[in-house]
């Protein structure tokens, strides 16, 4: 009859569980050594007699198992429930014991090898468990719980070491491996404090049960929109901690498996954020020892494939509506009057951006749209900065000379941008329903870019211009990835995005004759879909509207035609650019009537006339203005249509 020690008085803590498990391991080593008389073997037997009271390893195994059965939150129990087999655990404890006890280290020549571990743990006179021990060591290495110190050595001579963070976590002090973070349950947000729009609130209330049941949950949506916060709240609601895992770890199978094993021991739900490129599928390796639950944080595009093909439960987070944005501002700012809150809530920012801006503003009061916009501007976003540049917007309104039709379309565009959320609420729309897409078409120099600046100024938003030289790549798929990231950043920061000379990207699709034609068409198709799904304000300018694929024009909400200015518009443009001058009105009128110049060319004329006036230390007069006009025509290699100035010969 086996005598089982009474462990009931010992407190059930991770440290005590590890100590008791090590005693059981020491008992097994003493039995495996038998009557060996060498120094290390004697030391092991004496150590076993001291701490185990001479009881057998079977007795200790049974006692420890009974003692730990009441507490499934113990790390060693969690590892067992996560897939660690009994022999795997025994070998893992032996590796730890070799690092903790010098006598065991001496017995194993300081570092346990596959050969020595096989000799100690095989049972039976013929060693029929030798293959099982070798397979268990391979599983420990594959799971990331142990590392092979010298993988180039012969198999029996390969030495093993326990993963240091695994050992610490087994002892009750969870330690996160590099590029991961463990957050305890008490430090996670409450699900009751999480703000979600009414349509999602009911579904979110069901998610803790899904996580607790060990399912895989995918949270999709724009970046900085509460996806990670929701993951933490769900982990807390399901009674666990959280381990955030960097994408680089997920891309490295050994590190990924080690992180999952440590998460299992720590009782934490692993959360990995994967920003997939359009059309990209990220593969996540399997793991023999891992928590059953897994939360994936994803963007709107791309996909994930799990090695075990487990089904995914997906919840999609959308950008918060105005009422929810106002609630985020109330929660994060010092008390503000309701009018101020409603005003800044009109800025269509994601919840994460709102909270980052609120931290930047600190205790500022009162808060205005201008200071919020300035704080947003300081939130450097590499997705935008690497492919776009911010266009300065002057404080004073800029004059844009438009004919009646173009002015009506421009005013309609401003109204559409201001009321886009209200309009989307009354119309059944799909993805991109709150987005506004405008096309400014016309010859060079007629004020398209100037009008875009004027649009941003009237809306009170920043303007960013995409740099096509940075966005377009010769590598297949890179252009789409770069543009998608820039569009996503523009949506989150509520800016006006300018795609200048858009015909370079929106050219008509052609018949596929070569591989280049095929990939060019794929690029055009992607841009079509991304523009249609865009939820921000996008303005495309072009000098060659006839080159743009008709499918793009159909997706534009507003098309503003820019035409060369007539005589009256030329007079207004030139007079405004000249500012304070002393040129005669007859000359200005003659220029407006005779010189068919664009607005940009008239601006050049005014600038050069101003330069001549500064150089001559006098206001702009007829001489300076005439000289500037003649210079502009010389640049074009054309004759100046002004009447020649006749000078009498004395």
Coordinates of C-alpha atoms in Angstrom, one line a residue, residues 90 109 216 243 271 293 307 406 420 422 436 449 516 525 547-548 551 555 560 575:
X90 CA 8.5 15.9 -15.5
X109 CA 27.4 17.6 -16.0
X216 CA -10.8 32.4 -31.6
X243 CA -0.8 38.9 -23.2
X271 CA -3.8 39.1 -28.3
X293 CA -8.8 31.3 -26.5
X307 CA -2.9 26.1 -38.6
X406 CA -18.2 75.3 -61.0
X420 CA -21.9 63.7 -44.7
X422 CA -26.3 63.2 -41.4
X436 CA -16.9 62.1 -49.9
X449 CA -5.1 73.0 -56.1
X516 CA 2.6 44.5 -66.9
X525 CA -9.1 47.7 -59.7
X547 CA -7.5 59.5 -69.5
X548 CA -9.4 58.5 -66.3
X551 CA -15.5 53.7 -63.4
X555 CA -17.7 56.7 -58.0
X560 CA -16.1 70.3 -60.3
X575 CA -6.4 92.6 -59.7

